[in-house]
Amino acid sequence: MKKILAFETSCDDTAVAIVAENGDILGDAIYSQLQIHHPYGGVVPEIGSRAHIEQIRLVTAEVFHQAGLSPHDIDTVAATCAPGLVGPLLVGAQFAKGFAESRSLPFIAVHHIEGHIFAGSKEPGFPEAPFVALVVSGGHTALYECNEHLATRCLGQTRDDAAGEAFDKIGRALGLSYPAGKLIDDLAKDGDASRFRFPKPMRHDESLDFSFSGLKTFALETLKKSGPLIGQDLSDFCAGLSAVIADSLSLRALRAVKQCGHQALVIGGGVAANSTLRARLDEMCRKDSIALFLPRPRLCTDNAVMIARAAFIKLKQGKTSDLCVDVMAHLPIESSDKLYQRTYSA
Ligand code: KG4
Ligand code: ZN
């Protein structure tokens, strides 16, 4: 059975995985740079690139150890090549290309968002296309349509902040460490969501776009007036914030599914791990008989399993990448075919 060795280094995680063609995860390791970037309150690209260089060989060795495999057992190599931070992307892509070149293996460049969308493919419950995907992370908040050829098109996206960015920036004002999304999620579990009233973003807008900067400003102003929150007050604030963000995301996700006339919704990206969002989507999709695929939280945040699974889909379509393919900070999902320059008969 074919095995892909995959790398994901688009931001602050050095992630490597070995995945088999049937979807089985044979090895999966992530080195998180959180502690390194902690003093700066955000990701410093140059520091991140250096940390990827130091760690990538060690993380790769760990994955081979987990899988009980040697480099001879690998059939194809994949790496995230866009979008993301150019320095970190370069480290993963060059390491992957070097591995592929040294063993004369095919190389597949992967679009990070396609990775998030197909993270759960080959798992029970992952829908057949066509479906709508909601990708919500620290850098992206958008809705996509995947058709039967698995071509993806953006239906709507945030006009300003990503949902994860809003969680992280408001979390900072709450005195929480970066990234704050998971901490806010945990605090919200003991909170009363009706205590703090947050404005609903783009309440009267019928489009499939999102906006979170108004909500962020409102939350920061509220905190300026209230002073530091602790205990039950903090939990109530987090519950109200999680509820308003989850509502905005689910409302538009379901609107997109209905407008496209599809029957299935897939979610992905770090914020897809949010329990309020998962519960809200579950409730709404049940009501409207829409099949909902919620990936395990480990597959929501950045990882290399998602890159391997997206790469298998490209491989099945006969797509591989030239070793000269560049990494790109920005690449619209509709242009992801730019990553594939050579076809062969699979
Ligand atoms: O997909 P990801 O790992 O990296 C990007 O591509 O951005 O997403 C990271 C984002 C961060 O903003 C983090 O705060 C958020 O996902 N996040 C969460 C949760 N877990 C991670 N947000 C809300 N609830 C969570 N449980
Ligand atoms: Zn991501």
Short mmCIF file of C-alpha atoms in Angstrom, two decimals, residues 8-319:
data_model
loop_
_atom_site.label_atom_id
_atom_site.label_comp_id
_atom_site.label_asym_id
_atom_site.label_seq_id
_atom_site.Cartn_x
_atom_site.Cartn_y
_atom_site.Cartn_z
CA GLU A 8 3.49 21.06 7.34
CA THR A 9 5.54 24.12 8.34
CA SER A 10 3.40 27.05 7.18
CA CYS A 11 3.44 28.78 10.57
CA ASP A 12 4.69 27.83 14.03
CA ASP A 13 4.34 24.04 14.06
CA THR A 14 6.91 21.64 12.63
CA ALA A 15 4.56 18.79 11.72
CA VAL A 16 5.49 15.54 9.98
CA ALA A 17 3.34 12.47 9.29
CA ILE A 18 3.37 9.18 7.42
CA VAL A 19 -0.06 8.17 6.14
CA ALA A 20 -1.08 5.08 4.15
CA GLU A 21 -3.32 5.15 1.08
CA ASN A 22 -6.27 3.75 3.06
CA GLY A 23 -6.01 6.78 5.37
CA ASP A 24 -4.26 4.97 8.25
CA ILE A 25 -1.99 7.27 10.24
CA LEU A 26 1.31 5.37 10.68
CA GLY A 27 3.24 8.22 12.28
CA ASP A 28 2.25 11.74 13.35
CA ALA A 29 4.44 14.18 15.29
CA ILE A 30 4.32 17.92 15.90
CA TYR A 31 6.93 20.18 17.44
CA SER A 32 5.18 23.34 18.62
CA GLN A 33 7.14 26.60 18.68
CA LEU A 34 4.71 28.23 21.14
CA GLN A 35 7.26 28.60 23.93
CA ILE A 36 9.76 30.17 21.53
CA HIS A 37 7.32 32.85 20.34
CA HIS A 38 5.67 33.31 23.74
CA PRO A 39 7.71 36.39 24.84
CA TYR A 40 6.66 38.24 21.63
CA GLY A 41 2.90 37.65 21.90
CA GLY A 42 2.73 36.31 18.32
CA VAL A 43 4.72 34.39 15.72
CA VAL A 44 8.05 35.95 14.64
CA PRO A 45 8.66 34.51 11.14
CA GLU A 46 12.47 34.67 11.18
CA ILE A 47 12.73 32.97 14.57
CA GLY A 48 10.16 30.42 13.39
CA SER A 49 12.17 29.57 10.25
CA ARG A 50 15.28 28.87 12.33
CA ALA A 51 13.36 26.68 14.76
CA HIS A 52 11.89 24.68 11.84
CA ILE A 53 15.43 24.13 10.50
CA GLU A 54 16.59 22.86 13.92
CA GLN A 55 13.60 20.57 14.48
CA ILE A 56 12.52 19.15 11.13
CA ARG A 57 15.08 16.32 11.01
CA LEU A 58 14.31 15.29 14.60
CA VAL A 59 10.53 15.32 14.07
CA THR A 60 10.98 13.28 10.87
CA ALA A 61 13.11 10.71 12.72
CA GLU A 62 10.41 10.49 15.43
CA VAL A 63 7.73 9.79 12.80
CA PHE A 64 9.77 7.00 11.19
CA HIS A 65 10.33 5.56 14.67
CA GLN A 66 6.56 5.64 15.44
CA ALA A 67 5.76 4.00 12.10
CA GLY A 68 8.51 1.39 12.38
CA LEU A 69 9.46 2.26 8.79
CA SER A 70 12.59 3.36 6.95
CA PRO A 71 12.90 5.92 4.13
CA HIS A 72 12.84 2.99 1.64
CA ASP A 73 9.18 2.38 2.57
CA ILE A 74 8.01 5.82 1.40
CA ASP A 75 6.39 6.14 -2.06
CA THR A 76 5.57 9.86 -2.28
CA VAL A 77 6.56 13.05 -0.45
CA ALA A 78 4.25 16.03 0.18
CA ALA A 79 4.63 19.45 1.78
CA THR A 80 2.55 22.58 2.32
CA CYS A 81 3.77 25.12 -0.24
CA ALA A 82 1.10 27.86 0.13
CA PRO A 83 -0.27 29.96 1.72
CA GLY A 84 1.72 30.80 4.84
CA LEU A 85 4.89 32.45 6.13
CA VAL A 86 7.47 32.22 3.36
CA GLY A 87 10.49 31.39 5.57
CA PRO A 88 8.77 28.57 7.47
CA LEU A 89 7.17 27.23 4.24
CA LEU A 90 10.58 27.16 2.54
CA VAL A 91 12.09 24.99 5.27
CA GLY A 92 9.42 22.27 5.00
CA ALA A 93 9.21 22.40 1.20
CA GLN A 94 13.00 22.23 0.69
CA PHE A 95 13.40 19.38 3.17
CA ALA A 96 10.58 17.47 1.46
CA LYS A 97 11.95 18.14 -2.03
CA GLY A 98 15.42 17.02 -0.90
CA PHE A 99 13.95 13.76 0.43
CA ALA A 100 11.99 13.21 -2.80
CA GLU A 101 14.97 14.04 -5.03
CA SER A 102 17.36 11.80 -3.13
CA ARG A 103 15.05 8.80 -3.51
CA SER A 104 13.58 9.72 -6.94
CA LEU A 105 10.07 9.92 -5.49
CA PRO A 106 7.14 12.02 -6.71
CA PHE A 107 6.64 15.31 -4.86
CA ILE A 108 3.24 16.87 -4.18
CA ALA A 109 2.90 20.51 -3.14
CA VAL A 110 -0.24 21.05 -1.04
CA HIS A 111 -2.40 24.12 -0.47
CA HIS A 112 -2.76 24.55 3.31
CA ILE A 113 -6.52 25.20 3.14
CA GLU A 114 -7.11 22.09 1.02
CA GLY A 115 -5.25 20.27 3.79
CA HIS A 116 -7.69 21.62 6.41
CA ILE A 117 -10.69 20.68 4.25
CA PHE A 118 -9.53 17.12 3.59
CA ALA A 119 -7.99 16.44 7.04
CA GLY A 120 -10.70 13.89 7.84
CA SER A 121 -10.95 12.27 4.40
CA LYS A 122 -10.89 8.45 4.50
CA GLU A 123 -12.41 8.59 8.00
CA PRO A 124 -15.94 7.32 8.70
CA GLY A 125 -18.54 9.99 8.01
CA PHE A 126 -16.42 12.12 5.64
CA PRO A 127 -18.91 13.07 2.92
CA GLU A 128 -18.66 12.48 -0.80
CA ALA A 129 -18.38 15.74 -2.78
CA PRO A 130 -20.13 18.02 -3.44
CA PHE A 131 -20.07 19.64 -0.02
CA VAL A 132 -19.43 22.98 1.66
CA ALA A 133 -16.42 23.47 3.94
CA LEU A 134 -16.00 26.04 6.69
CA VAL A 135 -12.32 26.68 7.41
CA VAL A 136 -11.72 28.72 10.56
CA SER A 137 -8.26 29.28 11.93
CA GLY A 138 -5.94 31.98 13.20
CA GLY A 139 -5.28 33.28 9.69
CA HIS A 140 -8.37 32.22 7.72
CA THR A 141 -12.13 32.29 8.04
CA ALA A 142 -13.87 31.29 4.84
CA LEU A 143 -16.48 29.09 3.22
CA TYR A 144 -15.61 26.87 0.26
CA GLU A 145 -17.53 24.70 -2.13
CA CYS A 146 -15.97 21.40 -3.20
CA ASN A 147 -17.50 19.94 -6.33
CA GLU A 148 -17.43 16.36 -7.56
CA HIS A 149 -14.01 16.96 -9.19
CA LEU A 150 -12.85 18.17 -5.76
CA ALA A 151 -12.13 21.58 -7.26
CA THR A 152 -12.63 24.15 -4.56
CA ARG A 153 -14.02 27.67 -4.81
CA CYS A 154 -14.30 30.35 -2.16
CA LEU A 155 -17.90 31.34 -1.40
CA GLY A 156 -17.20 34.01 1.20
CA GLN A 157 -14.55 35.04 3.67
CA THR A 158 -13.75 37.42 6.48
CA ARG A 159 -13.53 41.06 5.52
CA ASP A 160 -11.12 41.78 8.38
CA ASP A 161 -10.00 39.55 11.27
CA ALA A 162 -10.11 35.75 11.21
CA ALA A 163 -12.18 34.17 14.00
CA GLY A 164 -9.06 32.67 15.63
CA GLU A 165 -7.35 36.06 15.47
CA ALA A 166 -10.34 37.59 17.34
CA PHE A 167 -10.11 34.86 20.01
CA ASP A 168 -6.35 35.41 20.33
CA LYS A 169 -6.48 39.24 20.48
CA ILE A 170 -9.38 39.36 22.93
CA GLY A 171 -7.68 36.59 24.94
CA ARG A 172 -4.59 38.75 25.23
CA ALA A 173 -6.69 41.58 26.70
CA LEU A 174 -8.13 39.02 29.13
CA GLY A 175 -4.58 38.21 30.25
CA LEU A 176 -4.56 34.77 28.59
CA SER A 177 -1.50 33.41 26.81
CA TYR A 178 -1.25 32.99 23.02
CA PRO A 179 -3.04 31.26 21.33
CA ALA A 180 -6.05 31.93 23.53
CA GLY A 181 -8.78 30.09 21.57
CA LYS A 182 -8.54 26.81 23.49
CA LEU A 183 -8.27 28.61 26.87
CA ILE A 184 -11.38 30.70 26.12
CA ASP A 185 -13.15 27.51 25.01
CA ASP A 186 -12.30 25.79 28.31
CA LEU A 187 -13.30 28.80 30.45
CA ALA A 188 -16.58 29.14 28.52
CA LYS A 189 -17.68 25.67 29.65
CA ASP A 190 -18.40 27.03 33.17
CA GLY A 191 -19.86 30.32 31.99
CA ASP A 192 -23.29 31.87 31.46
CA ALA A 193 -23.43 33.03 27.83
CA SER A 194 -26.33 35.44 28.48
CA ARG A 195 -24.50 37.56 31.05
CA PHE A 196 -22.39 39.71 28.67
CA ARG A 197 -24.21 40.83 25.56
CA PHE A 198 -22.05 41.03 22.44
CA PRO A 199 -23.18 42.58 19.16
CA LYS A 200 -23.88 40.02 16.42
CA PRO A 201 -21.37 40.59 13.58
CA MET A 202 -22.91 41.61 10.22
CA ARG A 203 -26.37 41.00 11.59
CA HIS A 204 -28.26 42.44 8.61
CA ASP A 205 -25.85 41.24 5.94
CA GLU A 206 -27.14 38.43 3.73
CA SER A 207 -23.78 37.56 2.15
CA LEU A 208 -21.49 34.65 2.99
CA ASP A 209 -18.76 36.96 4.30
CA PHE A 210 -17.67 37.32 7.91
CA SER A 211 -16.39 40.18 10.04
CA PHE A 212 -14.95 40.03 13.54
CA SER A 213 -13.14 43.35 14.01
CA GLY A 214 -16.27 45.19 15.30
CA LEU A 215 -16.82 42.44 17.85
CA LYS A 216 -13.15 42.61 18.83
CA THR A 217 -13.34 46.40 19.38
CA PHE A 218 -16.54 46.00 21.43
CA ALA A 219 -14.92 43.29 23.59
CA LEU A 220 -11.75 45.34 24.14
CA GLU A 221 -13.82 48.46 25.08
CA THR A 222 -15.92 46.36 27.50
CA LEU A 223 -12.75 45.10 29.17
CA LYS A 224 -11.30 48.60 29.39
CA LYS A 225 -14.39 49.69 31.31
CA SER A 226 -14.71 46.59 33.51
CA GLY A 227 -11.03 46.17 34.40
CA PRO A 228 -9.47 42.68 34.74
CA LEU A 229 -11.98 39.81 34.93
CA ILE A 230 -11.46 36.75 37.10
CA GLY A 231 -13.42 33.69 38.25
CA GLN A 232 -17.08 33.49 37.21
CA ASP A 233 -16.94 36.90 35.47
CA LEU A 234 -14.14 35.64 33.21
CA SER A 235 -16.02 32.41 32.43
CA ASP A 236 -19.22 34.32 31.64
CA PHE A 237 -17.35 36.70 29.32
CA CYS A 238 -15.71 33.75 27.50
CA ALA A 239 -19.07 31.95 27.18
CA GLY A 240 -20.76 35.04 25.68
CA LEU A 241 -17.86 35.61 23.28
CA SER A 242 -17.72 31.96 22.16
CA ALA A 243 -21.48 31.93 21.61
CA VAL A 244 -21.53 35.03 19.40
CA ILE A 245 -18.59 33.81 17.29
CA ALA A 246 -20.08 30.29 16.99
CA ASP A 247 -23.46 31.77 15.98
CA SER A 248 -21.97 33.95 13.27
CA LEU A 249 -19.93 31.06 11.83
CA SER A 250 -22.74 28.50 11.90
CA LEU A 251 -25.38 30.84 10.52
CA ARG A 252 -23.30 31.57 7.42
CA ALA A 253 -22.09 27.97 7.02
CA LEU A 254 -25.67 26.71 6.88
CA ARG A 255 -26.68 29.56 4.59
CA ALA A 256 -23.88 28.48 2.22
CA VAL A 257 -24.94 24.82 2.25
CA LYS A 258 -28.53 25.80 1.42
CA GLN A 259 -27.56 28.33 -1.26
CA CYS A 260 -25.37 25.72 -2.99
CA GLY A 261 -28.11 23.11 -2.67
CA HIS A 262 -25.74 20.59 -1.04
CA GLN A 263 -26.40 18.18 1.79
CA ALA A 264 -23.09 18.11 3.62
CA LEU A 265 -20.83 20.41 5.63
CA VAL A 266 -17.20 19.79 6.61
CA ILE A 267 -15.31 22.01 9.05
CA GLY A 268 -11.58 22.47 9.55
CA GLY A 269 -8.90 24.74 11.03
CA GLY A 270 -7.98 25.40 14.67
CA VAL A 271 -11.26 27.11 15.62
CA ALA A 272 -13.15 24.02 14.36
CA ALA A 273 -11.98 22.44 17.65
CA ASN A 274 -14.17 24.94 19.56
CA SER A 275 -16.81 23.08 21.55
CA THR A 276 -19.47 25.82 21.36
CA LEU A 277 -19.13 25.94 17.57
CA ARG A 278 -19.26 22.14 17.28
CA ALA A 279 -22.38 21.91 19.45
CA ARG A 280 -24.11 24.74 17.58
CA LEU A 281 -23.37 23.25 14.16
CA ASP A 282 -24.43 19.82 15.30
CA GLU A 283 -27.77 21.16 16.52
CA MET A 284 -28.43 23.23 13.37
CA CYS A 285 -27.38 20.50 10.92
CA ARG A 286 -29.56 17.90 12.64
CA LYS A 287 -32.53 20.24 12.38
CA ASP A 288 -31.96 20.76 8.64
CA SER A 289 -30.91 17.14 7.87
CA ILE A 290 -27.45 18.23 6.73
CA ALA A 291 -24.61 15.74 7.17
CA LEU A 292 -21.92 17.34 9.33
CA PHE A 293 -18.32 16.14 9.49
CA LEU A 294 -16.40 17.32 12.57
CA PRO A 295 -12.74 16.26 12.50
CA ARG A 296 -11.06 15.22 15.75
CA PRO A 297 -9.56 18.32 17.47
CA ARG A 298 -6.03 17.00 16.77
CA LEU A 299 -6.82 17.17 13.02
CA CYS A 300 -8.34 20.68 13.29
CA THR A 301 -5.22 22.56 14.34
CA ASP A 302 -2.23 22.48 11.99
CA ASN A 303 -0.83 18.98 11.43
CA ALA A 304 0.82 16.99 8.64
CA VAL A 305 -1.79 14.20 8.42
CA MET A 306 -4.08 16.69 6.66
CA ILE A 307 -1.31 17.43 4.12
CA ALA A 308 -0.82 13.72 3.41
CA ARG A 309 -4.57 13.16 2.97
CA ALA A 310 -4.95 16.12 0.59
CA ALA A 311 -1.86 14.85 -1.28
CA PHE A 312 -3.47 11.42 -1.80
CA ILE A 313 -6.42 13.15 -3.46
CA LYS A 314 -4.07 15.02 -5.82
CA LEU A 315 -2.17 11.79 -6.52
CA LYS A 316 -5.42 10.03 -7.40
CA GLN A 317 -6.14 12.85 -9.86
CA GLY A 318 -2.75 12.19 -11.49
CA LYS A 319 -1.27 15.43 -10.18
#
